[in-house]
GROMACS .gro file of C-alpha atoms in nm:
model
  358
    1MET     CA    1   2.125   5.359  -2.255
    2SER     CA    2   2.360   5.525  -2.006
    3CYS     CA    3   2.452   5.342  -1.687
    4LYS     CA    4   2.362   5.626  -1.454
    5PRO     CA    5   1.993   5.530  -1.407
    6LEU     CA    6   2.103   5.171  -1.337
    7VAL     CA    7   2.344   5.289  -1.066
    8VAL     CA    8   2.068   5.490  -0.899
    9VAL     CA    9   1.824   5.199  -0.911
   10THR     CA   10   2.085   4.957  -0.777
   11PHE     CA   11   2.162   5.189  -0.487
   12ALA     CA   12   1.790   5.221  -0.410
   13ALA     CA   13   1.757   4.843  -0.414
   14MET     CA   14   2.052   4.811  -0.175
   15LEU     CA   15   1.887   5.049   0.069
   16SER     CA   16   1.561   4.855   0.040
   17PHE     CA   17   1.751   4.529   0.090
   18ALA     CA   18   1.910   4.661   0.409
   19GLY     CA   19   1.566   4.745   0.547
   20VAL     CA   20   1.432   4.404   0.452
   21VAL     CA   21   1.715   4.222   0.629
   22HIS     CA   22   1.660   4.430   0.943
   23ALA     CA   23   1.289   4.343   0.941
   24GLN     CA   24   1.363   3.970   0.925
   25ASP     CA   25   1.610   3.930   1.211
   26GLY     CA   26   1.369   3.718   1.417
   27GLY     CA   27   1.296   3.436   1.169
   28PRO     CA   28   1.482   3.151   0.999
   29TYR     CA   29   1.412   3.275   0.645
   30LYS     CA   30   1.559   3.589   0.497
   31VAL     CA   31   1.638   3.751   0.166
   32LEU     CA   32   1.986   3.614   0.096
   33LYS     CA   33   2.050   3.794  -0.230
   34ILE     CA   34   1.904   4.052  -0.466
   35GLN     CA   35   2.049   4.019  -0.815
   36MET     CA   36   1.993   4.320  -1.040
   37ILE     CA   37   1.913   4.201  -1.393
   38GLY     CA   38   1.767   4.505  -1.566
   39GLY     CA   39   1.636   4.487  -1.920
   40ASP     CA   40   1.303   4.580  -2.069
   41GLY     CA   41   0.969   4.402  -2.063
   42GLY     CA   42   0.699   4.305  -1.819
   43PHE     CA   43   0.719   3.991  -1.608
   44ASP     CA   44   0.490   3.731  -1.458
   45TYR     CA   45   0.625   3.384  -1.365
   46VAL     CA   46   0.966   3.247  -1.271
   47THR     CA   47   1.052   2.875  -1.281
   48ALA     CA   48   1.341   2.676  -1.136
   49ASP     CA   49   1.478   2.364  -1.305
   50PRO     CA   50   1.658   2.194  -1.012
   51ASP     CA   51   1.793   1.911  -1.229
   52GLY     CA   52   1.933   2.132  -1.504
   53ARG     CA   53   2.035   2.401  -1.247
   54ASN     CA   54   1.869   2.677  -1.447
   55LEU     CA   55   1.620   2.950  -1.367
   56TYR     CA   56   1.378   3.061  -1.640
   57VAL     CA   57   1.253   3.420  -1.633
   58ALA     CA   58   1.003   3.522  -1.900
   59ARG     CA   59   0.973   3.886  -2.007
   60SER     CA   60   0.676   4.013  -2.206
   61GLY     CA   61   0.599   4.291  -2.448
   62PRO     CA   62   0.782   4.421  -2.758
   63ALA     CA   63   1.118   4.336  -2.599
   64GLY     CA   64   0.993   3.997  -2.479
   65HIS     CA   65   1.241   3.715  -2.427
   66ILE     CA   66   1.319   3.434  -2.184
   67GLY     CA   67   1.630   3.486  -1.977
   68VAL     CA   68   1.803   3.173  -1.847
   69PHE     CA   69   2.021   3.200  -1.536
   70ASN     CA   70   2.240   2.961  -1.343
   71LEU     CA   71   2.039   2.854  -1.040
   72ASP     CA   72   2.344   2.861  -0.811
   73THR     CA   73   2.509   3.187  -0.916
   74LEU     CA   74   2.233   3.370  -1.110
   75ALA     CA   75   2.482   3.431  -1.388
   76PRO     CA   76   2.315   3.449  -1.731
   77VAL     CA   77   2.365   3.127  -1.928
   78GLY     CA   78   2.127   3.170  -2.219
   79ASP     CA   79   1.849   3.371  -2.375
   80ILE     CA   80   1.552   3.285  -2.594
   81SER     CA   81   1.493   3.605  -2.788
   82GLY     CA   82   1.178   3.725  -2.959
   83VAL     CA   83   0.945   3.537  -2.722
   84SER     CA   84   0.688   3.739  -2.525
   85ALA     CA   85   0.561   3.495  -2.265
   86HIS     CA   86   0.417   3.468  -1.916
   87GLY     CA   87   0.653   3.185  -1.817
   88GLY     CA   88   0.803   2.853  -1.910
   89ALA     CA   89   0.923   2.517  -1.780
   90VAL     CA   90   1.128   2.221  -1.899
   91ASP     CA   91   1.096   1.842  -1.897
   92THR     CA   92   1.426   1.685  -1.791
   93THR     CA   93   1.349   1.349  -1.954
   94THR     CA   94   1.259   1.480  -2.300
   95GLY     CA   95   1.500   1.774  -2.288
   96HIS     CA   96   1.227   2.006  -2.414
   97GLY     CA   97   1.093   2.328  -2.272
   98PHE     CA   98   0.773   2.522  -2.338
   99ALA     CA   99   0.683   2.888  -2.286
  100THR     CA  100   0.330   3.028  -2.260
  101SER     CA  101   0.362   3.270  -2.546
  102LYS     CA  102   0.106   3.286  -2.825
  103PRO     CA  103   0.183   3.081  -3.023
  104VAL     CA  104   0.340   2.858  -2.758
  105THR     CA  105   0.718   2.829  -2.796
  106MET     CA  106   0.890   2.489  -2.773
  107PHE     CA  107   1.266   2.502  -2.712
  108ASP     CA  108   1.568   2.283  -2.645
  109ALA     CA  109   1.646   2.273  -2.271
  110LYS     CA  110   2.024   2.256  -2.329
  111THR     CA  111   2.089   2.487  -2.622
  112PHE     CA  112   1.779   2.706  -2.571
  113ALA     CA  113   1.720   2.698  -2.946
  114ILE     CA  114   1.358   2.738  -3.053
  115LEU     CA  115   1.231   2.407  -3.191
  116LYS     CA  116   0.882   2.504  -3.303
  117LYS     CA  117   0.584   2.732  -3.250
  118ILE     CA  118   0.252   2.574  -3.155
  119ASP     CA  119  -0.077   2.748  -3.235
  120VAL     CA  120  -0.322   2.710  -2.947
  121GLN     CA  121  -0.656   2.867  -2.862
  122GLY     CA  122  -0.727   3.076  -2.555
  123ASN     CA  123  -0.473   3.307  -2.395
  124PRO     CA  124  -0.169   3.113  -2.261
  125ASP     CA  125  -0.082   3.230  -1.911
  126GLY     CA  126  -0.006   2.984  -1.630
  127TYR     CA  127   0.139   2.637  -1.683
  128LEU     CA  128   0.235   2.303  -1.532
  129ASN     CA  129   0.481   2.047  -1.657
  130ASP     CA  130   0.391   1.702  -1.522
  131ALA     CA  131   0.671   1.443  -1.513
  132TYR     CA  132   0.408   1.173  -1.453
  133ASN     CA  133   0.319   1.151  -1.822
  134HIS     CA  134   0.552   1.416  -1.969
  135ARG     CA  135   0.281   1.662  -2.058
  136PHE     CA  136   0.275   2.040  -2.051
  137TYR     CA  137  -0.050   2.202  -1.938
  138ILE     CA  138  -0.127   2.554  -2.059
  139LEU     CA  139  -0.367   2.751  -1.838
  140SER     CA  140  -0.590   3.019  -1.990
  141HIS     CA  141  -0.855   3.244  -1.836
  142SER     CA  142  -1.049   3.222  -2.162
  143ALA     CA  143  -1.170   2.897  -2.319
  144PRO     CA  144  -1.025   2.646  -2.356
  145ASN     CA  145  -0.913   2.672  -1.993
  146ILE     CA  146  -0.643   2.407  -2.028
  147THR     CA  147  -0.456   2.288  -2.337
  148VAL     CA  148  -0.244   1.972  -2.308
  149LEU     CA  149   0.079   1.923  -2.505
  150ASP     CA  150   0.298   1.616  -2.542
  151ASP     CA  151   0.648   1.702  -2.414
  152LYS     CA  152   0.810   1.468  -2.666
  153ASP     CA  153   0.708   1.653  -2.982
  154GLY     CA  154   0.473   1.937  -2.885
  155THR     CA  155   0.163   1.766  -3.022
  156ILE     CA  156  -0.167   1.908  -2.895
  157LEU     CA  157  -0.331   1.614  -2.716
  158GLY     CA  158  -0.654   1.787  -2.621
  159THR     CA  159  -0.819   2.053  -2.406
  160ILE     CA  160  -0.990   2.049  -2.067
  161ASP     CA  161  -1.285   2.268  -1.963
  162ILE     CA  162  -1.291   2.356  -1.592
  163GLY     CA  163  -1.560   2.624  -1.616
  164GLY     CA  164  -1.356   2.919  -1.495
  165ALA     CA  165  -1.025   3.102  -1.484
  166PRO     CA  166  -0.732   2.881  -1.377
  167GLU     CA  167  -0.439   3.036  -1.192
  168GLN     CA  168  -0.199   2.769  -1.066
  169ALA     CA  169  -0.186   2.390  -1.093
  170ALA     CA  170  -0.021   2.115  -0.889
  171THR     CA  171   0.036   1.746  -0.964
  172ASP     CA  172   0.050   1.452  -0.724
  173GLY     CA  173   0.283   1.267  -0.963
  174HIS     CA  174   0.039   0.977  -0.990
  175GLY     CA  175  -0.220   1.098  -1.240
  176LYS     CA  176  -0.413   1.363  -1.047
  177ILE     CA  177  -0.383   1.735  -1.114
  178TYR     CA  178  -0.538   2.013  -0.909
  179VAL     CA  179  -0.611   2.363  -1.043
  180ASP     CA  180  -0.740   2.662  -0.850
  181ILE     CA  181  -1.024   2.842  -1.030
  182GLU     CA  182  -0.976   3.204  -0.935
  183ASP     CA  183  -1.321   3.336  -1.027
  184LYS     CA  184  -1.522   3.042  -0.890
  185SER     CA  185  -1.378   2.995  -0.538
  186ALA     CA  186  -1.306   2.635  -0.626
  187ILE     CA  187  -1.034   2.384  -0.703
  188ALA     CA  188  -1.070   2.154  -1.004
  189VAL     CA  189  -0.963   1.790  -0.984
  190ILE     CA  190  -0.834   1.651  -1.313
  191ASP     CA  191  -0.766   1.294  -1.423
  192ALA     CA  192  -0.441   1.327  -1.618
  193ASN     CA  193  -0.494   1.004  -1.812
  194ALA     CA  194  -0.851   1.083  -1.919
  195MET     CA  195  -0.774   1.456  -1.962
  196LYS     CA  196  -1.099   1.560  -1.796
  197MET     CA  197  -1.220   1.727  -1.480
  198VAL     CA  198  -1.352   1.462  -1.241
  199GLY     CA  199  -1.433   1.677  -0.939
  200LYS     CA  200  -1.447   2.027  -0.798
  201TYR     CA  201  -1.383   2.139  -0.440
  202ASP     CA  202  -1.578   2.444  -0.317
  203VAL     CA  203  -1.378   2.674  -0.086
  204SER     CA  204  -1.620   2.969  -0.089
  205SER     CA  205  -1.704   2.924   0.282
  206LYS     CA  206  -1.352   3.048   0.362
  207GLY     CA  207  -1.295   3.294   0.078
  208GLY     CA  208  -1.207   3.317  -0.288
  209GLY     CA  209  -0.982   3.469  -0.548
  210CYS     CA  210  -0.735   3.184  -0.503
  211ALA     CA  211  -0.427   3.253  -0.715
  212GLY     CA  212  -0.171   3.021  -0.560
  213LEU     CA  213  -0.192   2.644  -0.517
  214ALA     CA  214   0.053   2.397  -0.365
  215LEU     CA  215   0.030   2.030  -0.274
  216ASP     CA  216   0.176   1.800  -0.011
  217ALA     CA  217   0.149   1.490  -0.229
  218LYS     CA  218   0.251   1.249   0.047
  219ASN     CA  219  -0.031   1.350   0.281
  220ASN     CA  220  -0.277   1.470   0.012
  221ILE     CA  221  -0.301   1.824   0.148
  222LEU     CA  222  -0.377   2.128  -0.073
  223PHE     CA  223  -0.271   2.481   0.014
  224ALA     CA  224  -0.477   2.747  -0.168
  225ALA     CA  225  -0.343   3.102  -0.133
  226CYS     CA  226  -0.642   3.334  -0.176
  227ARG     CA  227  -0.674   3.709  -0.220
  228GLU     CA  228  -1.032   3.775  -0.112
  229ASN     CA  229  -0.983   3.712   0.261
  230LYS     CA  230  -0.601   3.723   0.250
  231ASN     CA  231  -0.579   3.366   0.371
  232MET     CA  232  -0.435   3.025   0.291
  233ILE     CA  233  -0.713   2.767   0.278
  234ILE     CA  234  -0.582   2.421   0.367
  235LEU     CA  235  -0.791   2.126   0.252
  236SER     CA  236  -0.783   1.755   0.179
  237ALA     CA  237  -0.688   1.666  -0.177
  238THR     CA  238  -0.873   1.337  -0.128
  239ASP     CA  239  -1.224   1.467  -0.067
  240GLY     CA  240  -1.198   1.848  -0.053
  241HIS     CA  241  -1.292   1.897   0.311
  242ILE     CA  242  -1.142   2.215   0.454
  243ILE     CA  243  -0.903   2.150   0.742
  244THR     CA  244  -0.829   2.509   0.841
  245ASP     CA  245  -0.726   2.848   0.705
  246LEU     CA  246  -0.444   3.082   0.808
  247PRO     CA  247  -0.373   3.452   0.741
  248ILE     CA  248  -0.133   3.557   0.466
  249GLY     CA  249  -0.046   3.891   0.308
  250ASN     CA  250  -0.233   4.086   0.043
  251GLY     CA  251  -0.219   3.998  -0.326
  252SER     CA  252  -0.088   3.641  -0.340
  253ASP     CA  253   0.000   3.522  -0.689
  254GLY     CA  254   0.179   3.197  -0.620
  255ALA     CA  255   0.236   2.913  -0.374
  256THR     CA  256   0.468   2.616  -0.341
  257PHE     CA  257   0.530   2.329  -0.098
  258ASN     CA  258   0.865   2.189   0.012
  259PRO     CA  259   0.833   1.823   0.120
  260ALA     CA  260   1.185   1.831   0.263
  261THR     CA  261   1.091   2.091   0.526
  262MET     CA  262   0.711   2.035   0.534
  263GLU     CA  263   0.649   2.403   0.464
  264ALA     CA  264   0.413   2.582   0.228
  265PHE     CA  265   0.503   2.925   0.092
  266SER     CA  266   0.284   3.204  -0.044
  267SER     CA  267   0.433   3.516  -0.203
  268GLN     CA  268   0.236   3.840  -0.196
  269GLY     CA  269   0.252   4.169  -0.382
  270ASP     CA  270   0.245   4.368  -0.058
  271GLY     CA  271   0.609   4.287   0.020
  272THR     CA  272   0.562   3.970   0.224
  273LEU     CA  273   0.622   3.599   0.186
  274THR     CA  274   0.426   3.374   0.423
  275VAL     CA  275   0.574   3.047   0.549
  276VAL     CA  276   0.320   2.790   0.676
  277LYS     CA  277   0.449   2.490   0.871
  278GLU     CA  278   0.276   2.154   0.842
  279ASN     CA  279   0.329   2.015   1.192
  280SER     CA  280   0.109   1.717   1.106
  281PRO     CA  281  -0.162   1.650   0.843
  282THR     CA  282  -0.413   1.812   1.082
  283ASP     CA  283  -0.197   2.080   1.246
  284PHE     CA  284  -0.070   2.390   1.063
  285SER     CA  285   0.072   2.724   1.174
  286VAL     CA  286   0.220   3.042   1.028
  287GLU     CA  287   0.592   2.997   1.091
  288GLN     CA  288   0.712   3.330   0.958
  289THR     CA  289   0.620   3.633   0.751
  290VAL     CA  290   0.928   3.729   0.553
  291ALA     CA  291   0.967   4.089   0.438
  292THR     CA  292   1.049   4.126   0.068
  293PRO     CA  293   1.059   4.415  -0.177
  294ALA     CA  294   0.708   4.500  -0.296
  295ARG     CA  295   0.547   4.317  -0.587
  296ALA     CA  296   0.758   4.004  -0.546
  297LYS     CA  297   0.436   3.808  -0.584
  298VAL     CA  298   0.538   3.493  -0.772
  299LEU     CA  299   0.783   3.227  -0.660
  300THR     CA  300   0.956   2.902  -0.742
  301LEU     CA  301   1.138   2.643  -0.531
  302ASP     CA  302   1.482   2.492  -0.582
  303THR     CA  303   1.427   2.151  -0.424
  304LYS     CA  304   1.802   2.082  -0.404
  305THR     CA  305   1.894   2.388  -0.195
  306ASN     CA  306   1.551   2.450  -0.036
  307GLN     CA  307   1.574   2.811  -0.152
  308ILE     CA  308   1.288   3.022  -0.286
  309PHE     CA  309   1.333   3.247  -0.590
  310THR     CA  310   1.108   3.538  -0.674
  311ILE     CA  311   1.122   3.841  -0.905
  312THR     CA  312   1.027   4.207  -0.885
  313ALA     CA  313   1.124   4.557  -0.997
  314GLU     CA  314   1.110   4.919  -0.886
  315PHE     CA  315   0.805   5.121  -0.991
  316GLY     CA  316   0.727   5.488  -1.025
  317PRO     CA  317   0.404   5.663  -0.920
  318VAL     CA  318   0.070   5.565  -1.072
  319PRO     CA  319  -0.017   5.808  -1.354
  320ALA     CA  320  -0.291   6.056  -1.277
  321PRO     CA  321  -0.621   5.979  -1.453
  322PRO     CA  322  -0.705   6.201  -1.751
  323ALA     CA  323  -0.906   6.514  -1.682
  324GLN     CA  324  -1.282   6.458  -1.706
  325PRO     CA  325  -1.536   6.701  -1.847
  326ALA     CA  326  -1.739   6.903  -1.600
  327GLY     CA  327  -2.031   6.709  -1.458
  328ALA     CA  328  -1.882   6.364  -1.525
  329THR     CA  329  -2.006   6.096  -1.286
  330ALA     CA  330  -1.779   5.889  -1.060
  331ALA     CA  331  -1.845   5.585  -1.279
  332ALA     CA  332  -1.729   5.777  -1.584
  333VAL     CA  333  -1.405   5.880  -1.410
  334GLY     CA  334  -1.298   5.526  -1.311
  335PRO     CA  335  -1.201   5.238  -1.540
  336PRO     CA  336  -1.478   5.041  -1.714
  337PRO     CA  337  -1.622   4.747  -1.517
  338GLY     CA  338  -1.384   4.453  -1.509
  339MET     CA  339  -1.090   4.663  -1.634
  340ARG     CA  340  -0.782   4.777  -1.442
  341GLY     CA  341  -0.701   5.140  -1.386
  342PRO     CA  342  -0.364   5.299  -1.472
  343ARG     CA  343  -0.060   5.100  -1.356
  344ALA     CA  344   0.259   5.236  -1.208
  345PRO     CA  345   0.539   5.233  -1.467
  346MET     CA  346   0.838   5.008  -1.409
  347ILE     CA  347   1.163   5.200  -1.366
  348PRO     CA  348   1.401   5.104  -1.650
  349ASN     CA  349   1.672   4.850  -1.564
  350SER     CA  350   1.531   4.786  -1.216
  351PHE     CA  351   1.423   4.424  -1.270
  352GLN     CA  352   1.570   4.191  -1.008
  353ILE     CA  353   1.580   3.831  -0.887
  354LEU     CA  354   1.554   3.755  -0.515
  355VAL     CA  355   1.688   3.449  -0.335
  356ILE     CA  356   1.520   3.360  -0.004
  357GLY     CA  357   1.643   3.094   0.233
  358LYS     CA  358   1.779   3.012   0.578
   0.00000   0.00000   0.00000
């Protein structure tokens, strides 16, 4: 492929970056860097490994692979080819990583060599690696909702039914895991030792479609970033009572909490990242809305630098729907119920990593 399209895309990104910086002059957080990566394939999650100083970026589709980048410089340091996945994470203690491909891919966290493929049911999507018991949790919208793997050897330990579509999970590091159930306006409480759901917190009074979940483990506070009312619902992880809710942008697809700064972050597809400050366990406020390039809707935290990493790309116009025969009804023109309409195509070689910090 010639380099000319890449030059054009890079220039467009630089112009966009200049506008973003200008829009953020009044707040402590800003986009510090946009690293053009390029390459083919869709994308979903991005995961930082603060201990190993690597960033894992999964690409999906026929050209699927997992790119590994230095967390400090964003220079490429490895690649796991032939793996179409939503995302992946590593366990520092066992030195093993897992990617939510189907079958699930287990790899070496130092050499990035594939160690084995693990056949699982459902449709691997989201994930959580819990250092508490060195287990990798695979989240699937279809049953089984959660599949549990042993980080040591990739053994399937069991499955967990939470009665709905999980989006993001958070661990308290002491045997409790929390999972937002996107289609049920609820948060599941899981006993990690028993591998079963032991409670469910209803948040429907404040909204639904929660796709991001973060936890202040010290104070037992959950932050659920929800799409329905474009809000962050803040509740007790102890008993589920809702403390408050705050406005965020449109289309959240991820949240994280930084205990070093007592801030929760929600990234949205509308070109915003919301920073919520925990002033106390009962007092919360929106500290800043950071402008980002559009569709940077997932995020990960580097706990050693306190920087946020997210990913996005440039997109062309949404394709026009096919011509319909005369007399077709409105229902016939649109996508079938429960299905998405045409998506805007990603511009080749426009994929990029963003670094956000103070």
